[in-house]
Amino acid sequence: MSLQKPLMRGLLAKRLRFHVPIAFALSLLAAVGWKYGVTEPRKQAYADFYKYYDATKEFTSMREAGVFESVRPTGE
Amino acid sequence: MLRLTAGRVGSLVARRATVALTTSSARMASHGHEVSEAVDMSKPMYWDRREIPLPDKRYKDILTPADKSLKEKEKGPWGQLSNEEKLALYRFSFCQTYPEMNQSSSEWKTVVAGVLYCIGLTGLVIIWQTAYVSPPAPRTFDAEWQAKQVKRMLDMRVSPIEGFAAQWDYEKGQWK
């Protein structure tokens, strides 16, 4: 019976040659996906929020709702 | 001489060496009919394991005279051995081949079934506990309290950009 001699060397190198580019590509994809799926929309959401943000108006409405301890609503 | 007492037990986890099931010599004294001794683990042992391709000793210790003559023949040129003889010599040294060793079993089904069963039992115990053991819930769990809590969170503008209060429309006074 003559079997082919099995592969004795370079097993790790072979595996790495296959898997490392895939790992690299997937990581790159994950990073790009995160950037454009999460961080950019988040930055835009913050920009939109603060574009027309009136801090005084917000403070006054929060004060009237009675959530502060340092300032009570104007009525009291 | 290094014989395992329990041998190949037909249990669910049979692949491991069943050394753990050997009986101590004190118990052996009461048996009387069985001549088995505990395994001497200080001597080289045979293992059928993937990570040990060449175990410390041969599998078959006791060779019949036929076996011994085959071993003598092995010392000569191997081309003269027939295929059956080569296989016989292999089986002297090894109990299972790698494919035999790596055979999958249906054990996982039993394991999953057991796990699910235990989870189910635990679920029943928890249901009983919530009915008979746990004290009444704190007042913070009442619907009225929760409603007041939500209103307070909206008044405080909790996470107004991307989170909680961002979902509330303050002009219309309703959820977006």
Coordinates of N, CA, C and O in Angstrom, one line a residue, chain A residues 42 45-46 49-50 58 61-62 65 67, chain B residues 83 86 152 155-157 160-162 171:
Chain A
R42 N -23.5 59.5 15.2 CA -23.5 60.0 16.6 C -23.0 61.5 16.5 O -23.6 62.3 17.2
A45 N -25.7 63.5 15.2 CA -26.8 63.7 16.2 C -26.4 64.8 17.2 O -27.3 65.7 17.5
Y46 N -25.2 64.8 17.7 CA -24.7 65.8 18.6 C -24.7 67.2 18.0 O -25.2 68.2 18.5
F49 N -28.2 68.4 17.6 CA -28.8 68.8 18.9 C -28.4 70.2 19.3 O -29.2 71.0 19.8
Y50 N -27.1 70.4 19.2 CA -26.6 71.7 19.7 C -26.7 72.9 18.8 O -26.4 74.0 19.1
E58 N -33.8 75.7 28.3 CA -33.9 74.4 28.9 C -33.8 74.4 30.4 O -34.5 73.7 31.1
S61 N -37.1 75.5 31.8 CA -38.2 74.5 31.9 C -37.9 73.4 32.9 O -38.8 72.9 33.6
M62 N -36.6 73.1 33.0 CA -36.2 72.1 34.1 C -36.5 72.6 35.4 O -37.0 71.9 36.3
A65 N -40.1 72.5 36.2 CA -40.5 71.1 36.5 C -40.2 70.7 37.9 O -40.7 69.7 38.5
V67 N -37.0 69.9 39.3 CA -36.0 68.9 39.4 C -34.7 69.4 40.2 O -33.9 68.6 40.6
Chain B
N83 N 0.0 -8.2 5.0 CA -0.8 -7.1 5.5 C -1.5 -7.4 6.8 O -1.6 -6.6 7.7
K86 N 1.0 -7.1 9.5 CA 1.3 -5.7 9.9 C 0.2 -5.2 10.8 O 0.4 -4.5 11.7
R152 N -40.2 62.4 35.8 CA -39.1 63.1 36.4 C -37.8 63.0 35.5 O -37.1 63.9 35.3
D155 N -38.2 65.4 32.8 CA -38.0 66.7 33.2 C -36.5 67.0 33.4 O -36.1 68.1 33.1
M156 N -35.8 66.0 33.8 CA -34.3 66.2 34.0 C -33.6 66.1 32.7 O -32.4 66.4 32.7
R157 N -34.3 65.8 31.6 CA -33.6 65.6 30.3 C -32.5 64.6 30.3 O -31.4 64.8 30.0
P160 N -30.5 63.5 26.5 CA -31.4 64.2 25.6 C -31.0 64.1 24.1 O -31.7 64.5 23.2
I161 N -29.8 63.6 23.8 CA -29.3 63.7 22.5 C -29.6 62.4 21.7 O -30.1 62.4 20.6
E162 N -29.2 61.2 22.3 CA -29.4 60.0 21.7 C -30.2 59.0 22.4 O -30.4 57.9 22.0
E171 N -42.5 69.6 22.6 CA -43.5 70.6 22.2 C -44.9 69.9 22.2 O -45.8 70.5 22.8

